[in-house]
PDB file of C-alpha atoms in Angstrom:
ATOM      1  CA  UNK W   1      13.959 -10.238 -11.194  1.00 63.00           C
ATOM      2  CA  UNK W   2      13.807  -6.549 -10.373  1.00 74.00           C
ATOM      3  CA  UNK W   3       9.986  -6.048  -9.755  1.00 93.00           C
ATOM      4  CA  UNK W   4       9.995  -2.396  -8.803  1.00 96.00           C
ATOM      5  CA  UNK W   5      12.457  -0.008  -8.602  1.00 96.00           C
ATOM      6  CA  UNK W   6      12.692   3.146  -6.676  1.00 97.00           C
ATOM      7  CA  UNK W   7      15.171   5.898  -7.020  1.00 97.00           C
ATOM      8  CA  UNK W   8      16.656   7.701  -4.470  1.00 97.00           C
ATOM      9  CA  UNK W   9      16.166   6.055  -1.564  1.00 96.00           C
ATOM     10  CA  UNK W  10      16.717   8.893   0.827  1.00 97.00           C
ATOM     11  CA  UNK W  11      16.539  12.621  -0.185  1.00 97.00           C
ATOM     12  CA  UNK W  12      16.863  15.882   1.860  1.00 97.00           C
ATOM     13  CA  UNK W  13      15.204  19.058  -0.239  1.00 97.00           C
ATOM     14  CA  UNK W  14      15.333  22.688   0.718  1.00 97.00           C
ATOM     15  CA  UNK W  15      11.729  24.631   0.129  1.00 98.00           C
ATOM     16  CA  UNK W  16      11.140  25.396  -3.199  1.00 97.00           C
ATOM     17  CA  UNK W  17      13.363  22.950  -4.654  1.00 97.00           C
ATOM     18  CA  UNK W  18      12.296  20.581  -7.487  1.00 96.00           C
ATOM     19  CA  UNK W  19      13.283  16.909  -7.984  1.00 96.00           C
ATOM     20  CA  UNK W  20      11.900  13.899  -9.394  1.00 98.00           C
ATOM     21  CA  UNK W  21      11.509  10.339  -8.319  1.00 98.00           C
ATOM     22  CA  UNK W  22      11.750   7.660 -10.329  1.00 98.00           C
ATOM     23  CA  UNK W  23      10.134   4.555 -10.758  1.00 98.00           C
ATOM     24  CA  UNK W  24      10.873   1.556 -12.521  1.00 98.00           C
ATOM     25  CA  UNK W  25       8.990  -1.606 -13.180  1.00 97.00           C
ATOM     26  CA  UNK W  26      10.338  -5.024 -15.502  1.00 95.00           C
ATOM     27  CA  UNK W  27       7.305  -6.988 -15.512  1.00 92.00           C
ATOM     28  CA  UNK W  28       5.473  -5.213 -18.430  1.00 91.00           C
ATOM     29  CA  UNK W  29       2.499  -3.896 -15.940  1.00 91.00           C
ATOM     30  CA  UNK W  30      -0.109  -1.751 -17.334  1.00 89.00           C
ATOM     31  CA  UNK W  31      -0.984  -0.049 -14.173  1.00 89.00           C
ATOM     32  CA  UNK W  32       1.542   2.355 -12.146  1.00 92.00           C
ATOM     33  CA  UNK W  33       0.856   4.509  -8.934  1.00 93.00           C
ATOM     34  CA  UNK W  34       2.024   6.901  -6.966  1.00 96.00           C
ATOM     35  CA  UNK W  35       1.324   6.301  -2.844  1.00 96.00           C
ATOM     36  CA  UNK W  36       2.642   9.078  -0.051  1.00 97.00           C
ATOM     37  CA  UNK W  37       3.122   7.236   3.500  1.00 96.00           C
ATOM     38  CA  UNK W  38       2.389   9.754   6.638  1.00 95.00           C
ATOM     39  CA  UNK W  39       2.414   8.367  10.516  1.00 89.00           C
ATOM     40  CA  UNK W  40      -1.065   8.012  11.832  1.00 86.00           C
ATOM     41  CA  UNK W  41      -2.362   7.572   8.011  1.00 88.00           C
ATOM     42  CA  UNK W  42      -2.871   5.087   5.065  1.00 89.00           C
ATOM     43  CA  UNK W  43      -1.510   5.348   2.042  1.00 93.00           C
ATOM     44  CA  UNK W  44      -2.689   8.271   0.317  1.00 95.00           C
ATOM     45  CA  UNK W  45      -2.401   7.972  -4.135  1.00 93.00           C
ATOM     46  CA  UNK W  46      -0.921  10.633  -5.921  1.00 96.00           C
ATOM     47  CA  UNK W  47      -1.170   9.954  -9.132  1.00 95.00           C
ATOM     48  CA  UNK W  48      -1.451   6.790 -12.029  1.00 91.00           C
ATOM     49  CA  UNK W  49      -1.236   5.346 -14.961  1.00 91.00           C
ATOM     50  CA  UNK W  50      -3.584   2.539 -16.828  1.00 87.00           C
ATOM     51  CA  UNK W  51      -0.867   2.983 -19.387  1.00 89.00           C
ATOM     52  CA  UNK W  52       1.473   4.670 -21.270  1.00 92.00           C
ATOM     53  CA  UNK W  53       0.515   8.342 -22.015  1.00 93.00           C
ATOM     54  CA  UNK W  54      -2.725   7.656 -19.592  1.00 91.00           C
ATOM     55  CA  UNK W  55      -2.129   9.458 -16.534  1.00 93.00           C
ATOM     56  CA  UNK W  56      -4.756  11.006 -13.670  1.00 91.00           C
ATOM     57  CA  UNK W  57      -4.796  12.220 -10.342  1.00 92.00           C
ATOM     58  CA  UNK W  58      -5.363  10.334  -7.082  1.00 91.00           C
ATOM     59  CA  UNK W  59      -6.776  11.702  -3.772  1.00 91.00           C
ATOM     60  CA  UNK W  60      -3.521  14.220  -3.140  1.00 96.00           C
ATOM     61  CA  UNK W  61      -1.979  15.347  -6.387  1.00 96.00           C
ATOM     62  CA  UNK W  62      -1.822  18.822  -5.396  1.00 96.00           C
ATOM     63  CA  UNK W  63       2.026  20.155  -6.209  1.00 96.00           C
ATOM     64  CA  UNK W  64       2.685  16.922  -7.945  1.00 97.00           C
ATOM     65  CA  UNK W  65       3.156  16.112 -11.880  1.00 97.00           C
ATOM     66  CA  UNK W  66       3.818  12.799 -13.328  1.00 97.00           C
ATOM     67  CA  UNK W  67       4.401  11.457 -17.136  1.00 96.00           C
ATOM     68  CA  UNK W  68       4.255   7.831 -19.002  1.00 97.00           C
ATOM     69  CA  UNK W  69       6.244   7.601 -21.861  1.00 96.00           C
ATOM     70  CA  UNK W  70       6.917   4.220 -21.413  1.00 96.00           C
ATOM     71  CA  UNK W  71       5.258   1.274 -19.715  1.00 95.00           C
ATOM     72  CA  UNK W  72       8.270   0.736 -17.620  1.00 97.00           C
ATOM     73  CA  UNK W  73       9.048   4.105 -15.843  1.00 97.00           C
ATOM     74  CA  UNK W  74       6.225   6.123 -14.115  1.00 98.00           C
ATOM     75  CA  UNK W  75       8.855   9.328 -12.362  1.00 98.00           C
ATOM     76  CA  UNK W  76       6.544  11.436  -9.869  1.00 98.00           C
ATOM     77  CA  UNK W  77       8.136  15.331 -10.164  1.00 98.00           C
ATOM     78  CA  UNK W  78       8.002  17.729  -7.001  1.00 97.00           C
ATOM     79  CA  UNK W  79       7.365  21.238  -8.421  1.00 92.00           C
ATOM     80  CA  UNK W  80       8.501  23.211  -5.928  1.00 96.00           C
ATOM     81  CA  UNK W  81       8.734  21.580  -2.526  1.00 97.00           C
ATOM     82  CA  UNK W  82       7.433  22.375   0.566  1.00 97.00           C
ATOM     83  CA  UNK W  83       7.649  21.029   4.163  1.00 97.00           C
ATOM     84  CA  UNK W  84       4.295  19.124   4.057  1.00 97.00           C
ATOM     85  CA  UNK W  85       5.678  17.170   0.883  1.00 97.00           C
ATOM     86  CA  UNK W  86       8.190  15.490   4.052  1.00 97.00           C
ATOM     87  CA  UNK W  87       6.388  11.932   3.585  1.00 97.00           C
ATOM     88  CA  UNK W  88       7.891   8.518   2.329  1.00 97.00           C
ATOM     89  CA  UNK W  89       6.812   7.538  -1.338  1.00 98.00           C
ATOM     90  CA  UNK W  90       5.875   4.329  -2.646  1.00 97.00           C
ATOM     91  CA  UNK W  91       5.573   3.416  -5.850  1.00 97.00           C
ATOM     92  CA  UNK W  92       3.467   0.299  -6.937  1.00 93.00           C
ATOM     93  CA  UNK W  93       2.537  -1.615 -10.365  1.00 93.00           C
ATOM     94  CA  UNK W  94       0.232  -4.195 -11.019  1.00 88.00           C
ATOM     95  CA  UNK W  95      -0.707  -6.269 -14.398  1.00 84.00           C
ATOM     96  CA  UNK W  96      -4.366  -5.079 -14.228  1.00 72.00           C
ATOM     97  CA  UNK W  97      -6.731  -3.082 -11.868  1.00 63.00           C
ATOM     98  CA  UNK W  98      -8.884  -5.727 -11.216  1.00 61.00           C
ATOM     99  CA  UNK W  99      -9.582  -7.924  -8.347  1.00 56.00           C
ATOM    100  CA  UNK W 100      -7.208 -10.981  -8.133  1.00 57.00           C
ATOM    101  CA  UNK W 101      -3.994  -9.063  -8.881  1.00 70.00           C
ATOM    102  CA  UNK W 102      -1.925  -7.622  -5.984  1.00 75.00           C
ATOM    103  CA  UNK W 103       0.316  -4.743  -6.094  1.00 86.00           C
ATOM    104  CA  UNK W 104       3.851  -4.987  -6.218  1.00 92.00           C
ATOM    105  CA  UNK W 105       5.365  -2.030  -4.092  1.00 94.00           C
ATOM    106  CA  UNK W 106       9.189  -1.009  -4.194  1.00 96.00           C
ATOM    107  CA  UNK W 107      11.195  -0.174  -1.437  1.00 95.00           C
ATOM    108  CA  UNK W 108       9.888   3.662  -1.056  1.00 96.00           C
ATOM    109  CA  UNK W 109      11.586   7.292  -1.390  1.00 97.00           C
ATOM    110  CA  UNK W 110      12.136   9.086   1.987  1.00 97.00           C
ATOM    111  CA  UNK W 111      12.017  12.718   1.262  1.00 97.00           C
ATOM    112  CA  UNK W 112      13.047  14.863   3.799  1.00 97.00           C
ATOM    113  CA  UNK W 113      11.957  18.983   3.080  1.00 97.00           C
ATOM    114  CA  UNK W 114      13.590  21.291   5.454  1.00 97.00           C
TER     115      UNK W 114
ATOM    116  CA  UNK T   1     -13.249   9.006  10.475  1.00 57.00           C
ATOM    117  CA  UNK T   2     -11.206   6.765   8.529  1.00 63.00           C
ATOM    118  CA  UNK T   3     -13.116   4.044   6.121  1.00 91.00           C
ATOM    119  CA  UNK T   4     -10.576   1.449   7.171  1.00 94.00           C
ATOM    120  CA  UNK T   5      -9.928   0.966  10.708  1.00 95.00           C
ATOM    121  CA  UNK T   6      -7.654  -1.644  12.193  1.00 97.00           C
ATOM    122  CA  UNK T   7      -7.254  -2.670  15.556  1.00 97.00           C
ATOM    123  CA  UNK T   8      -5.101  -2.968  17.777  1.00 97.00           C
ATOM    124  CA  UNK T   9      -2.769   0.058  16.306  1.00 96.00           C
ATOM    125  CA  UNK T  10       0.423  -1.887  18.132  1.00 97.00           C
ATOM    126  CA  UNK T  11       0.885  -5.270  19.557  1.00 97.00           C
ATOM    127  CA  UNK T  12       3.380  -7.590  21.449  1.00 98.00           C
ATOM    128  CA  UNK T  13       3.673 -10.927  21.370  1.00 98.00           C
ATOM    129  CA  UNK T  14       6.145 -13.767  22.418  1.00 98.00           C
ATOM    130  CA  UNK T  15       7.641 -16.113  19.859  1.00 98.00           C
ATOM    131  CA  UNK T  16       5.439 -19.190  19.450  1.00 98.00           C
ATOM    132  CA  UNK T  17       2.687 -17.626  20.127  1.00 98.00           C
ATOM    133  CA  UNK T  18      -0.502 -17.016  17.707  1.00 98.00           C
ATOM    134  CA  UNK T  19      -2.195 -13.256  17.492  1.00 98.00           C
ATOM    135  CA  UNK T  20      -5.308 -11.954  15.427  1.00 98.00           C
ATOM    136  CA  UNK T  21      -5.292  -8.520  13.613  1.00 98.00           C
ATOM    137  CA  UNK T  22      -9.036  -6.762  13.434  1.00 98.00           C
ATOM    138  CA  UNK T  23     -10.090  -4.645  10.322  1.00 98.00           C
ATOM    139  CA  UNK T  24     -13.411  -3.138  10.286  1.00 97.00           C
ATOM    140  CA  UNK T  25     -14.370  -0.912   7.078  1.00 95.00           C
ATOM    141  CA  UNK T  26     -17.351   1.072   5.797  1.00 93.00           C
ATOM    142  CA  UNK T  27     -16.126   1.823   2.235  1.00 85.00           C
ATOM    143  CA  UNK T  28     -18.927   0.697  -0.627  1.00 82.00           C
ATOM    144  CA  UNK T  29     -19.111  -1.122  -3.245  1.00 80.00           C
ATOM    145  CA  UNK T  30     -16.799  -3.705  -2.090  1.00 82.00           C
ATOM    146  CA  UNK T  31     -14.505  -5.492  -4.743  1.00 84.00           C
ATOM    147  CA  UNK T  32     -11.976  -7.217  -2.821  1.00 89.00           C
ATOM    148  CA  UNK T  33      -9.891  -6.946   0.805  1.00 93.00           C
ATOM    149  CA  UNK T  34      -6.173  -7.792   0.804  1.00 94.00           C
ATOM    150  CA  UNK T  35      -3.613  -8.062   3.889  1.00 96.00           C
ATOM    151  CA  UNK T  36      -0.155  -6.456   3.790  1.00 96.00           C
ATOM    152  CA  UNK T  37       2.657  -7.101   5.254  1.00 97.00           C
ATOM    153  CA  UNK T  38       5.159  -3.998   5.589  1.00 96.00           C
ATOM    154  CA  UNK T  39       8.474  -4.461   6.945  1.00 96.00           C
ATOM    155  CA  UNK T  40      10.513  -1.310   8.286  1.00 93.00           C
ATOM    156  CA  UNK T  41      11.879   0.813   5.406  1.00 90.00           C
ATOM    157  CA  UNK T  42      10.049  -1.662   2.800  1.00 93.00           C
ATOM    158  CA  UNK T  43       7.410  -1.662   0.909  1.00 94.00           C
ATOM    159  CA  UNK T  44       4.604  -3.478   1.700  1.00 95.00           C
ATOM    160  CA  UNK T  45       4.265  -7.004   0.285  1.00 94.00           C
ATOM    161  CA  UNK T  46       0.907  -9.042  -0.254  1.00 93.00           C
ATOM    162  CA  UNK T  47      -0.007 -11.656   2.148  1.00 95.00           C
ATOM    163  CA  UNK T  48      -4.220 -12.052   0.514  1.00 94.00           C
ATOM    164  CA  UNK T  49      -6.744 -11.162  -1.501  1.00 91.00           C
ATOM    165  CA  UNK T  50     -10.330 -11.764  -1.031  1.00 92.00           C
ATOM    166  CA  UNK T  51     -13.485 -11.362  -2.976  1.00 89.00           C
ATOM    167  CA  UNK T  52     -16.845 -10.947  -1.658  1.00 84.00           C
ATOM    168  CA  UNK T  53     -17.686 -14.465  -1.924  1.00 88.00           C
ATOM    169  CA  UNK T  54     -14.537 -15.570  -0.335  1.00 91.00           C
ATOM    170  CA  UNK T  55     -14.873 -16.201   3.999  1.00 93.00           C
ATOM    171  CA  UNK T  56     -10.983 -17.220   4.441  1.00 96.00           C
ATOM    172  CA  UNK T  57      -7.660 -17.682   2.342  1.00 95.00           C
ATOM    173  CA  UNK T  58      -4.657 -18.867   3.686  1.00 96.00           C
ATOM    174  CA  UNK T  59      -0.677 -18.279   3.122  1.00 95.00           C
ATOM    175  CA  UNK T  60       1.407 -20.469   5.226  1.00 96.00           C
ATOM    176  CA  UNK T  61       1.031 -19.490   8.895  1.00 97.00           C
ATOM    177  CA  UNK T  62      -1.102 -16.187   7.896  1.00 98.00           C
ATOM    178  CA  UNK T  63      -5.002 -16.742   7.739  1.00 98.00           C
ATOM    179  CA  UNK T  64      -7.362 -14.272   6.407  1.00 98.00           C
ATOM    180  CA  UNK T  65     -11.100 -14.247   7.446  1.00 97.00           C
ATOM    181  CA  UNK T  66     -13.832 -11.851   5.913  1.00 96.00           C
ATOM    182  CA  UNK T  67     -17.286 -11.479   6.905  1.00 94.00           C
ATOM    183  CA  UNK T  68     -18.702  -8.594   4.014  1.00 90.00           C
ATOM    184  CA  UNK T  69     -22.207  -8.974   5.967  1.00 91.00           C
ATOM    185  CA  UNK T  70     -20.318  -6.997   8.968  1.00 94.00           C
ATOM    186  CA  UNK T  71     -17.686  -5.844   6.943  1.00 94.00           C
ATOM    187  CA  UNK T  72     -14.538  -6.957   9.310  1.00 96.00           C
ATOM    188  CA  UNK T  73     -11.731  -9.212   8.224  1.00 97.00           C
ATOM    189  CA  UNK T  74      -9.385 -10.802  10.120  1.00 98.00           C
ATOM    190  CA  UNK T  75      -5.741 -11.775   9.836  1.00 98.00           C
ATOM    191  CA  UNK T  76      -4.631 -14.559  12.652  1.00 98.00           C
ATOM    192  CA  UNK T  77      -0.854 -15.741  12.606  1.00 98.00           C
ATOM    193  CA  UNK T  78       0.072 -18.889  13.814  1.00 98.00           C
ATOM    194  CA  UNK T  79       2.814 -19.684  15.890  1.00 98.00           C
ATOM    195  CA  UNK T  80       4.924 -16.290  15.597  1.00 98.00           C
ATOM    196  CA  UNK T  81       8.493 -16.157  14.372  1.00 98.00           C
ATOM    197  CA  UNK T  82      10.435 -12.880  14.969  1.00 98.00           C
ATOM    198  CA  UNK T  83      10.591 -12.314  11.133  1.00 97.00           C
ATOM    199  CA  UNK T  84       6.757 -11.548  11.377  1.00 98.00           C
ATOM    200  CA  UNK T  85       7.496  -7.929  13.462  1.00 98.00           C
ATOM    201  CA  UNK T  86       6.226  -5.836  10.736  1.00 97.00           C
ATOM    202  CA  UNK T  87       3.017  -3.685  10.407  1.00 97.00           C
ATOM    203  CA  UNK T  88       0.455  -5.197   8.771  1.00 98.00           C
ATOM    204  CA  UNK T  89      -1.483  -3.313   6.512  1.00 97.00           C
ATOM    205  CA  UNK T  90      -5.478  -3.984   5.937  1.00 97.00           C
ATOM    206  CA  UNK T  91      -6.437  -2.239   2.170  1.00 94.00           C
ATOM    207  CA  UNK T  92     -10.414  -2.579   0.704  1.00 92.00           C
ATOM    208  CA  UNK T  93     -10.905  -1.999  -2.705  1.00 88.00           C
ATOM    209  CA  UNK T  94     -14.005  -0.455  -3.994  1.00 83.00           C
ATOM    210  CA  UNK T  95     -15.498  -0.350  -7.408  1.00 77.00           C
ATOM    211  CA  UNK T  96     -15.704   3.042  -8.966  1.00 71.00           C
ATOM    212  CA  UNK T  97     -18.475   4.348 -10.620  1.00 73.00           C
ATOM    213  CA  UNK T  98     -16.304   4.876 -14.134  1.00 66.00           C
ATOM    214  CA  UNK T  99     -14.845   1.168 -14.131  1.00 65.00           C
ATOM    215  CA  UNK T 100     -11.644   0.368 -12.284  1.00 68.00           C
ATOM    216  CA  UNK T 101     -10.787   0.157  -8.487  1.00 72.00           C
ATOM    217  CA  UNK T 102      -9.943   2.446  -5.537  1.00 80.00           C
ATOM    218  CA  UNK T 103      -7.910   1.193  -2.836  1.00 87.00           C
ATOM    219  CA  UNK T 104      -8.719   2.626   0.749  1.00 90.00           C
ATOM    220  CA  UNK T 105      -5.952   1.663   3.211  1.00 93.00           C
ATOM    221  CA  UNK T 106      -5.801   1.267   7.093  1.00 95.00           C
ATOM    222  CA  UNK T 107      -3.409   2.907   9.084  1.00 95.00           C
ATOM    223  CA  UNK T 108      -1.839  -0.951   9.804  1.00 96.00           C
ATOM    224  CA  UNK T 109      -1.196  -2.792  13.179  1.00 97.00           C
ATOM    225  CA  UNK T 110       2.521  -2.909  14.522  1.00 97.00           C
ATOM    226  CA  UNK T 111       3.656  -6.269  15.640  1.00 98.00           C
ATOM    227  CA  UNK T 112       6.779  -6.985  17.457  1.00 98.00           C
ATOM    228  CA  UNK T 113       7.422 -10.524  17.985  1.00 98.00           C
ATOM    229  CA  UNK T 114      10.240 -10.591  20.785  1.00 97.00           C
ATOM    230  CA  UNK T 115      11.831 -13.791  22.524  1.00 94.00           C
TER     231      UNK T 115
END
């Protein structure tokens, strides 16, 4: 049992460089998000998905895109990278938004822009 | 000023021993408060959820309290193993206007359970 799958796990950028990273879930979830960890903060969303081909934007989405093709993969694209993208991302799915059902994280992205 | 504060931001305690992790929050409407658990390079991992109507919920050693009059929670751990260093992670959801929920999390308490 997968749950939620997060590729890479560590990543080193140079400014202005794009990548993406992925996201997989196996438990036929509706709901994917997006999360940015900083020291000193909460979790801060990017983006999500209600479903696939639903997307919108969380509190940060600035430089940022994501897609849903599928329900199962939710990738989060860096545009051009920049130092303040330096943050570890989580990705999280959950059957529905409502109260009662937790989120299931995955192990996070640490992405390193130098 | 964050809408989710928890207290104390790092802690120490000796194996055996029970501890009690603070969350006070302001955000409105409130749908539900859950507890976190987030070990080093992990995700974080649900411990509870709890409604408005709920006061405490349990999950083996880890009880949750919530007052929403004062709007503080509480998560107290009984008798500490060393697998419980972690930071523990205090989210609120609130109800959005549209439908749906927004999750506001705290910046989490650091525990280190040593011998």
């Amino acid at each position: 049992n997968a749950g939620v799958t997060q590729t890479p796990k560590f990543q080193v950028l140079k400014t202005g460089q794009s990548m993406t990273l992925q996201c997989a879930q196996d438990m036929n979830h509706e709901y994917m998000s997006w999360y940015r960890q900083d020291p000193g903060m909460g979790l801060r969303l990017i983006h999500y998905s209600v479903g696939a081909g639903i997307t919108d934007q969380g509190e940060v989405p600035n430089g940022y895109n994501v897609s849903r093709s599928t329900t199962e993969d939710f990738p989060l694209r860096l545009l051009s990278a920049a130092p303040s993208q330096t943050s570890v991302y989580f990705c999280a799915s959950s059957p529905y938004t409502e109260v009662g059902y937790g989120y299931t994280f995955g192990s996070g992205t640490r992405l390193t822009v130098v | 000023k964050n809408q989710v504060e928890q207290s104390p931001q790092s802690l120490i305690i000796l194996e055996g021993k029970n501890c009690t992790l603070q969350c006070n929050y302001t955000v409105s409407p409130f749908s539900n408060l859950r507890w976190y658990k987030q070990d080093t390079g992990r995700g974080p991992v649900s411990l509870t959820i709890m409604t408005f109507s709920e006061n405490t919920k349990s999950n083996g050693r880890y009880t949750a309290t919530l007052d929403a009059d004062t709007k503080q929670s509480s998560l107290h751990i009984t008798a500490s193993q060393l697998s419980d260093s972690a930071s523990y992670i205090c989210v609120v959801s609130v109800i959005l206007t549209g439908g749906g929920n927004k999750l506001t999390f705290g910046t989490g308490t650091q525990l280190k359970v040593e011998l």
